[in-house]
PDB file of C-alpha atoms in Angstrom:
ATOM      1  CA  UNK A   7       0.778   4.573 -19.503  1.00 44.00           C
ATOM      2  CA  UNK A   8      -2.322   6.249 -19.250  1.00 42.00           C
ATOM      3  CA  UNK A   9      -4.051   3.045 -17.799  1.00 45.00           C
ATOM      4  CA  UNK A  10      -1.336   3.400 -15.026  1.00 44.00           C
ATOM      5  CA  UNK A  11      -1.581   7.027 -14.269  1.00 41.00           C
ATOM      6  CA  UNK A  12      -6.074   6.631 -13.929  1.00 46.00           C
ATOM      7  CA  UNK A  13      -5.422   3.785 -11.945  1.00 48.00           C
ATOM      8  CA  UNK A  14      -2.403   5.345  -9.965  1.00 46.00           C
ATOM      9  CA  UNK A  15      -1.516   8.511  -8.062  1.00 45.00           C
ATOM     10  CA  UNK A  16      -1.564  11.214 -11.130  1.00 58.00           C
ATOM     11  CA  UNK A  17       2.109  11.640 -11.226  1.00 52.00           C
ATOM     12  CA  UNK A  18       2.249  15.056 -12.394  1.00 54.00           C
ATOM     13  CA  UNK A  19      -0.607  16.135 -10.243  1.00 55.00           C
ATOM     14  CA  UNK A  20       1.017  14.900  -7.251  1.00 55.00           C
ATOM     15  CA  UNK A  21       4.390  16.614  -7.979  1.00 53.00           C
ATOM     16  CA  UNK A  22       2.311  19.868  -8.773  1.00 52.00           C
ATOM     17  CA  UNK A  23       1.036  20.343  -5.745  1.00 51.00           C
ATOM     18  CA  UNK A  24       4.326  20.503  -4.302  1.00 49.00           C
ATOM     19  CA  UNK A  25       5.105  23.823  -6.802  1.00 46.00           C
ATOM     20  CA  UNK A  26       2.331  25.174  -8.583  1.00 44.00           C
ATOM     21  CA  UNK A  27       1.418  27.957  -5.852  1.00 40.00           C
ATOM     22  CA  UNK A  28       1.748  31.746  -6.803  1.00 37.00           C
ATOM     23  CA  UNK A  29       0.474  33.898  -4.272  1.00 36.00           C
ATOM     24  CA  UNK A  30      -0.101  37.412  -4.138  1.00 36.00           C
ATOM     25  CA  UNK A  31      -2.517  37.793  -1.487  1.00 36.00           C
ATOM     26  CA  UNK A  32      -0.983  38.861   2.208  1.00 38.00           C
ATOM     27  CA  UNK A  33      -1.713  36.696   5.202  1.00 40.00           C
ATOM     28  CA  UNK A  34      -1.552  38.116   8.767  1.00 46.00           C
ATOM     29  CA  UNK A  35       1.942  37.466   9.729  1.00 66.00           C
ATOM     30  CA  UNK A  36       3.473  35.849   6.486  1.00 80.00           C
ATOM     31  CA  UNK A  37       2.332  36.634   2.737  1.00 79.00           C
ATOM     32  CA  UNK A  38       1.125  33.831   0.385  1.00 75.00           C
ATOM     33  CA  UNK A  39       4.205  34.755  -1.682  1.00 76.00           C
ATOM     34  CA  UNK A  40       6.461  33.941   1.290  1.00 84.00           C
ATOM     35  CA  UNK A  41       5.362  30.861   2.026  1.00 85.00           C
ATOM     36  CA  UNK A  42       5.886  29.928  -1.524  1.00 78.00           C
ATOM     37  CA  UNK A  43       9.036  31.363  -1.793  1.00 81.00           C
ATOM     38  CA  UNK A  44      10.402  29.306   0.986  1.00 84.00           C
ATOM     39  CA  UNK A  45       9.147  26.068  -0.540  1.00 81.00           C
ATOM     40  CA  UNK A  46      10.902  26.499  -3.993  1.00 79.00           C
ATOM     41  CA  UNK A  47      13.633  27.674  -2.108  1.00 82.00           C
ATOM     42  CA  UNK A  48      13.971  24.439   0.519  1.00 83.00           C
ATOM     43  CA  UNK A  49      13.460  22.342  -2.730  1.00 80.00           C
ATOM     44  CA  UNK A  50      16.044  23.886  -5.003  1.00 81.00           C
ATOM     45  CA  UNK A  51      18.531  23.103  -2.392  1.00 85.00           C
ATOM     46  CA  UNK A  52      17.485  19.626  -1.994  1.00 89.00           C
ATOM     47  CA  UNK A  53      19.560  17.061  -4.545  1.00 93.00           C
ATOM     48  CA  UNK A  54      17.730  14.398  -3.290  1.00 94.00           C
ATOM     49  CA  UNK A  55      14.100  14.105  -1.938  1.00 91.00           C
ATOM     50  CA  UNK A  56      11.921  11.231  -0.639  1.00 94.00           C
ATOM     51  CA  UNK A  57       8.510  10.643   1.437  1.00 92.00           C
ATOM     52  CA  UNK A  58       5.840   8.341   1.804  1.00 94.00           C
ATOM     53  CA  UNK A  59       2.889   9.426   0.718  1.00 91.00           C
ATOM     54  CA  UNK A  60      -1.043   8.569   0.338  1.00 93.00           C
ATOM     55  CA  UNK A  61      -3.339   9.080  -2.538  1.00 90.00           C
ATOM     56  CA  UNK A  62      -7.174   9.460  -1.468  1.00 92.00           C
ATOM     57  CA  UNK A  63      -9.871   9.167  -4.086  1.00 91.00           C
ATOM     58  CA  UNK A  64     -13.272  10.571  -3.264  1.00 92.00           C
ATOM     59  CA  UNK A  65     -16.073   9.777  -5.812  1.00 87.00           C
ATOM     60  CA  UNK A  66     -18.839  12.275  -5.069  1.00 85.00           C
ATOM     61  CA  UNK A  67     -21.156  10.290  -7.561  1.00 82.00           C
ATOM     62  CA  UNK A  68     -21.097   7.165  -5.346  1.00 76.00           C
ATOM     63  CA  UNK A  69     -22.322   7.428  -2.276  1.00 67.00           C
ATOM     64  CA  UNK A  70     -18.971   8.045  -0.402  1.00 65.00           C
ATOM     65  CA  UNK A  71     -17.059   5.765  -2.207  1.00 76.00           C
ATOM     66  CA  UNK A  72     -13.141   6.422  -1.303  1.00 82.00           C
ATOM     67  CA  UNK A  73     -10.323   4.430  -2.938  1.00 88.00           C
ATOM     68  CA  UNK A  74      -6.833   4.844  -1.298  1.00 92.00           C
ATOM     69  CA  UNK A  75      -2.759   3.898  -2.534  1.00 91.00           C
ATOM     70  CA  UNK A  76      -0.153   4.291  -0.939  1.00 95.00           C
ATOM     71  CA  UNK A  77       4.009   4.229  -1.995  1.00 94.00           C
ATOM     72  CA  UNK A  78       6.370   6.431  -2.052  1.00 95.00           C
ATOM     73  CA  UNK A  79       8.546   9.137  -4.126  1.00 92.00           C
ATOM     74  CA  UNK A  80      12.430   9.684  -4.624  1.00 94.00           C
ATOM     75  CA  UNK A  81      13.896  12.361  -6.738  1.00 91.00           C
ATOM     76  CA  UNK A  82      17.896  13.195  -7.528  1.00 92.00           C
ATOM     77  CA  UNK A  83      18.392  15.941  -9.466  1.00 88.00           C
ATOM     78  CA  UNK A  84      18.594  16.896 -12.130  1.00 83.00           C
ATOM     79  CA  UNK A  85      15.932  14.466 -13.761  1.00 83.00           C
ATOM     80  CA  UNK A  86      15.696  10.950 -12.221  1.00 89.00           C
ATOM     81  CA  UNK A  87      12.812   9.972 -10.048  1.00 90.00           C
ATOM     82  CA  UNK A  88      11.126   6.595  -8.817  1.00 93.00           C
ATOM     83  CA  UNK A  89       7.467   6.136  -7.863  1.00 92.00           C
ATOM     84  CA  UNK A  90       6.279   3.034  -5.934  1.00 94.00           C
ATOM     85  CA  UNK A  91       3.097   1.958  -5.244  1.00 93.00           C
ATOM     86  CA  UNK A  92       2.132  -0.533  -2.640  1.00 93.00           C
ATOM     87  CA  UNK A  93       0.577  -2.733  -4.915  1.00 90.00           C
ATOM     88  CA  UNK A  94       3.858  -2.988  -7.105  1.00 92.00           C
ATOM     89  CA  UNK A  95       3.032  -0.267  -9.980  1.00 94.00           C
ATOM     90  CA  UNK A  96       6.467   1.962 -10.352  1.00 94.00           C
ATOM     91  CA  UNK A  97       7.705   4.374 -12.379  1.00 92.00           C
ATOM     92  CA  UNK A  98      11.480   4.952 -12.901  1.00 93.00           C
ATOM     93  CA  UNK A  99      13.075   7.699 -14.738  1.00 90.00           C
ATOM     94  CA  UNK A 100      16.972   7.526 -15.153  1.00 82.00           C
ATOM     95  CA  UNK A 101      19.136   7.888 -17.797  1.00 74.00           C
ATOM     96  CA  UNK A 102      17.564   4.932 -20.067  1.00 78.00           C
ATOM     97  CA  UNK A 103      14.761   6.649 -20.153  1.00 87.00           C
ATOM     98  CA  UNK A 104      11.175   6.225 -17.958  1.00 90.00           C
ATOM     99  CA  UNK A 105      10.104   2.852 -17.222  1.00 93.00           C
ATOM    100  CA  UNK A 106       6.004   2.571 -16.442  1.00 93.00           C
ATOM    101  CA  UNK A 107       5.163  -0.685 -14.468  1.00 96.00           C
ATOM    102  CA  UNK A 108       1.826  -1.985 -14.830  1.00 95.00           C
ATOM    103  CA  UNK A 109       1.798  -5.105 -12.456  1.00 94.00           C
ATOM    104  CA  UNK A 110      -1.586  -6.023 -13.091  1.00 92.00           C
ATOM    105  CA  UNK A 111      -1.540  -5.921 -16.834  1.00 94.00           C
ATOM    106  CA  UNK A 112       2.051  -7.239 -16.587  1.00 95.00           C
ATOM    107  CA  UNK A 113       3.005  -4.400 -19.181  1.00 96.00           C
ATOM    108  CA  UNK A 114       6.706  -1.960 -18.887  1.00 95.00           C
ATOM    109  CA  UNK A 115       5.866   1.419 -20.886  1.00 93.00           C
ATOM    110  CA  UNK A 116       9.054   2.775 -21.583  1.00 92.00           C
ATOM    111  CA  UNK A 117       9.488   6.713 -22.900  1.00 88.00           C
ATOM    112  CA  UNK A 118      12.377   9.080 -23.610  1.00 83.00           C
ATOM    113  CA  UNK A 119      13.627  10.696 -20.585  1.00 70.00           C
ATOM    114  CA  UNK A 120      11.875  13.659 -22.304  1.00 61.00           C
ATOM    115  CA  UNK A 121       8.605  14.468 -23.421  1.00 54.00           C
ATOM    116  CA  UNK A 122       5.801  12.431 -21.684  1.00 53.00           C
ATOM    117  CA  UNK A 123       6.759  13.241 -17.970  1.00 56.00           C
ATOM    118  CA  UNK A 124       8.454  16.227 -16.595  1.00 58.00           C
ATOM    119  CA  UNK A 125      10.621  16.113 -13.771  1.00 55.00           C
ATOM    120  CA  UNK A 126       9.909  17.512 -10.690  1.00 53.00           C
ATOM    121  CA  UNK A 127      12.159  20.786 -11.748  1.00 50.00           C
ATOM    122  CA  UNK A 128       9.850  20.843 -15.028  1.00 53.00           C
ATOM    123  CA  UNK A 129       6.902  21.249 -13.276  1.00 55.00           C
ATOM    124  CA  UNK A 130       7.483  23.476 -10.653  1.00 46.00           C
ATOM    125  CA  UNK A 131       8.209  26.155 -13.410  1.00 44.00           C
ATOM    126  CA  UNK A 132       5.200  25.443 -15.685  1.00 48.00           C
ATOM    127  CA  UNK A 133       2.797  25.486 -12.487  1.00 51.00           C
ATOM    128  CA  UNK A 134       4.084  28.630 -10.829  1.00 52.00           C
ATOM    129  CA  UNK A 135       1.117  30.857 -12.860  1.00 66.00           C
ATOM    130  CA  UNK A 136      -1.387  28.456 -12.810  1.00 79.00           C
ATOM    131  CA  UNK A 137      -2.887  29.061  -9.084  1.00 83.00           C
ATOM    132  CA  UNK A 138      -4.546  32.408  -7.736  1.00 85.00           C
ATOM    133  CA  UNK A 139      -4.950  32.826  -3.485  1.00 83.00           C
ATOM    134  CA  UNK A 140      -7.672  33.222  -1.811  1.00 86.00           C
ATOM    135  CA  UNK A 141      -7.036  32.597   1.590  1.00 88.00           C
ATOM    136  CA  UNK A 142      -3.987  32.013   3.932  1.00 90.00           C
ATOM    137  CA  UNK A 143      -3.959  30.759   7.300  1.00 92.00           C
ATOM    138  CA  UNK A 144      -2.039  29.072  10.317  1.00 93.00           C
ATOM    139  CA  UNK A 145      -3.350  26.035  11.549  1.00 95.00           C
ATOM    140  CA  UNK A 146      -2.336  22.617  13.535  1.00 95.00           C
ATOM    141  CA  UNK A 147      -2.612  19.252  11.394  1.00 95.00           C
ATOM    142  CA  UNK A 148      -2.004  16.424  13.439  1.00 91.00           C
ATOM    143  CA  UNK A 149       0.168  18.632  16.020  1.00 91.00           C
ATOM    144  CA  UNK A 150       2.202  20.446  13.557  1.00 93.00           C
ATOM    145  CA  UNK A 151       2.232  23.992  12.833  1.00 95.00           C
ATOM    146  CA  UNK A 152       1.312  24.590   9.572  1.00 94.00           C
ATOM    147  CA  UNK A 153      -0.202  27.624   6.736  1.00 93.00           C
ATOM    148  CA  UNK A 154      -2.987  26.249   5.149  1.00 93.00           C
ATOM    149  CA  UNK A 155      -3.368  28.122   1.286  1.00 89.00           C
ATOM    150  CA  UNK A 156      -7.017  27.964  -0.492  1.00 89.00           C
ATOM    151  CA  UNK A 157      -6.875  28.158  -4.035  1.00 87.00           C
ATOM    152  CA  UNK A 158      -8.627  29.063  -7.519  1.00 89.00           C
ATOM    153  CA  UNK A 159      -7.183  28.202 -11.316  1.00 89.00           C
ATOM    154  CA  UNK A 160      -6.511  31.329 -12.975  1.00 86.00           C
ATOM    155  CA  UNK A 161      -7.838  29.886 -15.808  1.00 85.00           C
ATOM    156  CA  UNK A 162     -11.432  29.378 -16.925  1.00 85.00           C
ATOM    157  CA  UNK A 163     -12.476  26.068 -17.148  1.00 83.00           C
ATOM    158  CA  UNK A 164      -9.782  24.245 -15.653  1.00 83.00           C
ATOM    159  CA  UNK A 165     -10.531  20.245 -14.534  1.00 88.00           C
ATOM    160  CA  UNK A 166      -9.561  21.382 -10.667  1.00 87.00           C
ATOM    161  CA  UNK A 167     -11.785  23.753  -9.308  1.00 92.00           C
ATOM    162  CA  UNK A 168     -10.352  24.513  -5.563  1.00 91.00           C
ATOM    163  CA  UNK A 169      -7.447  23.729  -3.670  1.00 88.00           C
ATOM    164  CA  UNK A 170      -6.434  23.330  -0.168  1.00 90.00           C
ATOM    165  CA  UNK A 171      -2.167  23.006   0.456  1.00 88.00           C
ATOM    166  CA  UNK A 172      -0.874  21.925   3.933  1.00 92.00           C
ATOM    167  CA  UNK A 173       2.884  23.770   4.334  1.00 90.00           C
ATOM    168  CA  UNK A 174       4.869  22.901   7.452  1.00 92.00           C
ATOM    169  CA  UNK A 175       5.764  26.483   8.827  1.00 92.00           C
ATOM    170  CA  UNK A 176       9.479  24.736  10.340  1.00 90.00           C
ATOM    171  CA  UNK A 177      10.900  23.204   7.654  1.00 90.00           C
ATOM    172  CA  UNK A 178       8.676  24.214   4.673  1.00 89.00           C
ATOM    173  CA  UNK A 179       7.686  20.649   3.637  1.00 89.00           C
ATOM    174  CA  UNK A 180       4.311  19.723   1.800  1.00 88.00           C
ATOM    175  CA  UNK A 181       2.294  17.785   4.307  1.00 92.00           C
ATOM    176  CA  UNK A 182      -1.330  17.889   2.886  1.00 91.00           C
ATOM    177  CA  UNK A 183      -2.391  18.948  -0.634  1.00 89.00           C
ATOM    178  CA  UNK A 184      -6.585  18.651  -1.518  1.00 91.00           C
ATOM    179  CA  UNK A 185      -7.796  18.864  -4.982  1.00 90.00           C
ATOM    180  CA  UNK A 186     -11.648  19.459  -5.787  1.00 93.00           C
ATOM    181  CA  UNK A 187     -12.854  18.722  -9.480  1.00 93.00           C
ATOM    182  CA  UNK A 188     -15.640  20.103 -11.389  1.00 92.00           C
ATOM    183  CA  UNK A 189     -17.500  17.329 -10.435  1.00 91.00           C
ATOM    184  CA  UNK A 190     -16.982  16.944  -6.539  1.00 91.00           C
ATOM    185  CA  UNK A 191     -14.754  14.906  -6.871  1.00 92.00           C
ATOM    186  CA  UNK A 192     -12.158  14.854  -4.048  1.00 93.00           C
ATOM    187  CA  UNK A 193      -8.552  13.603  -4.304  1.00 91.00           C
ATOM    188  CA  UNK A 194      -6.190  14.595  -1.400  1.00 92.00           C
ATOM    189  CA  UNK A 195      -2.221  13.664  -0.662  1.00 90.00           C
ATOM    190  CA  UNK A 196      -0.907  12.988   2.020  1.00 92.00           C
ATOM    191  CA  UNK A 197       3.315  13.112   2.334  1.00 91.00           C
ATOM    192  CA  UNK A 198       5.192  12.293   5.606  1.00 94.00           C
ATOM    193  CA  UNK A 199       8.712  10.744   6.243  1.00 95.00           C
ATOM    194  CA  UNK A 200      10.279  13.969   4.233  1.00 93.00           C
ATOM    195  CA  UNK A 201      13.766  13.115   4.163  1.00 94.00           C
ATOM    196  CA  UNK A 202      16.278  15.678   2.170  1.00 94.00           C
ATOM    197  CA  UNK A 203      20.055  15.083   0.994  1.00 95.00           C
ATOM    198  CA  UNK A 204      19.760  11.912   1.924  1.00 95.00           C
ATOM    199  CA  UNK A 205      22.598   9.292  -0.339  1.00 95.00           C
ATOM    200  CA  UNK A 206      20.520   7.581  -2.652  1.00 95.00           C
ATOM    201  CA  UNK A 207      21.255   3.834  -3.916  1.00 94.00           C
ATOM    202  CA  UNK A 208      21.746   3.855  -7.832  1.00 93.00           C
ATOM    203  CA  UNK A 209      19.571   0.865  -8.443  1.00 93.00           C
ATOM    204  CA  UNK A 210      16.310   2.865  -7.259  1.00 94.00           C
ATOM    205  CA  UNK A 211      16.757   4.464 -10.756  1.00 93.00           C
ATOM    206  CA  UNK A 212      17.313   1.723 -12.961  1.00 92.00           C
ATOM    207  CA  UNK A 213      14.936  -0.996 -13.826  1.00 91.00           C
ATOM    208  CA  UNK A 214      15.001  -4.652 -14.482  1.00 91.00           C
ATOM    209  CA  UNK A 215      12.401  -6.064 -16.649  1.00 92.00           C
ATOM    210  CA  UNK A 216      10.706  -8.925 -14.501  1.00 91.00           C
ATOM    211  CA  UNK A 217      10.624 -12.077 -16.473  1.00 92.00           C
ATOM    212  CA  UNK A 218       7.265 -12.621 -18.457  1.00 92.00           C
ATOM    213  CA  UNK A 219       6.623  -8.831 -18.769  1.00 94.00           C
ATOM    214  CA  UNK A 220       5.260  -7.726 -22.191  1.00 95.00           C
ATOM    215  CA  UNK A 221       7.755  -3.953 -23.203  1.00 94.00           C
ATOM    216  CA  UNK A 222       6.566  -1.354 -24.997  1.00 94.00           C
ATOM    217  CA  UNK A 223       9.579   0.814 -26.294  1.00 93.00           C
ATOM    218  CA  UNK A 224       7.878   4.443 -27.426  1.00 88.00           C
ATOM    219  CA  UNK A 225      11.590   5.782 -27.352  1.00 82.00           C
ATOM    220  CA  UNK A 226      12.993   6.711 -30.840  1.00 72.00           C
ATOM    221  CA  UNK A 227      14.361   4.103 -32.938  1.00 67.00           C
ATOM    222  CA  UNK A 228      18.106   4.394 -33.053  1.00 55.00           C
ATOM    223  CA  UNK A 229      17.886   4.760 -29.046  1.00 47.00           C
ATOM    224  CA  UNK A 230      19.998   2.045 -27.310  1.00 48.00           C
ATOM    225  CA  UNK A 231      18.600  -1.160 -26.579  1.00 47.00           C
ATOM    226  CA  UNK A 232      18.208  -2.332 -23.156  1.00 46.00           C
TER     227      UNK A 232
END
């Protein structure tokens, strides 16, 4: 799994930047808490979620050097998701469990539904201290009204050193979320095609092993076989 998540988006970092936003700090017409407020809000009425998103890698080491992915992300509540990548890497949680698709190494990691991820629910309440404001503003990203939020860790020596978060000011969607590491690093998300309470087909949360796949079951032992 961890071979999927350096190669791959950073599940839990991509999800966080959705949630993790506690702002005290007043902005000139709206407050940072506001803004915030009316994300977890939209969210928490949303059973389903999906957009496409992008995952930019900026390595500040080597001379420019940008990787990109691309898929995109479905959640149901209360704790099913599904994660595609372009290149055919998934991740499906449902209710046998979390299935990790490694394409290139032809390997399924498969975990208990609880534990090694957290669903999108999970991590919007572990996140909501972990942020401090510095700055709030209303700006246009690619014609859409939008507060841009700058952000600091509250905590001393955290791996992300800055953040930048894109919030559409209409229907309070994450549109743009930029993450700067101790080393200069750069990765940035990019989510459009938000679509909300939307039906969702059962099969994007189950999984079938394609044939010539090696599994690796980390669940428990008496858990069912599948």
């Amino acid at each position: 799994m961890n071979c999927f998540l350096q190669r791959g988006i950073g599940w839990a970092a991509l999800v966080a930047v959705f949630f993790c936003l506690n702002c005290p700090w007043p902005a000139a017409a709206i407050s940072g808490d506001e803004v915030i407020e009316k994300m977890r809000k939209s969210f928490a009425n949303y059973k389903t979620f999906s957009a496409k998103f992008e995952k930019q890698f900026y390595w500040a080491l080597l001379d420019k050097k940008k990787q990109s992915r691309r898929g995109i992300i479905y959640t149901r509540k209360p704790d099913q998701f599904r994660v595609e990548l372009e290149d055919g890497d998934l991740v499906v949680a449902g209710e046998q469990g979390i299935w990790t698709y490694d394409k290139q190494n032809q390997q399924v990691i498969v975990s208990a539904s609880e534990g090694e991820f957290k669903t999108p629910w999970e991590i919007l309440l572990d996140y909501t201290e972990a942020y401090a404001l510095l700055a709030v503003e209303e700006v246009d990203l690619e014609g859409r009204s939008c507060y841009l939020l700058s952000l600091k860790p509250r905590a001393s020596g955290a791996h992300i050193v800055r953040m930048r978060v894109w919030v559409d000011r209409k229907r309070w969607h994450l549109l743009k979320a930029e993450q700067v590491e101790v080393n200069d690093n750069i990765t940035t998300y990019i989510l459009k095609d938000h679509r909300v309470n939307k039906k969702l087909d059962e099969a994007l949360f189950r999984f079938e092993v394609p044939e010539g796949v090696d599994v690796i079951d980390r669940r428990e032992p008496d858990s069912e076989d599948h």
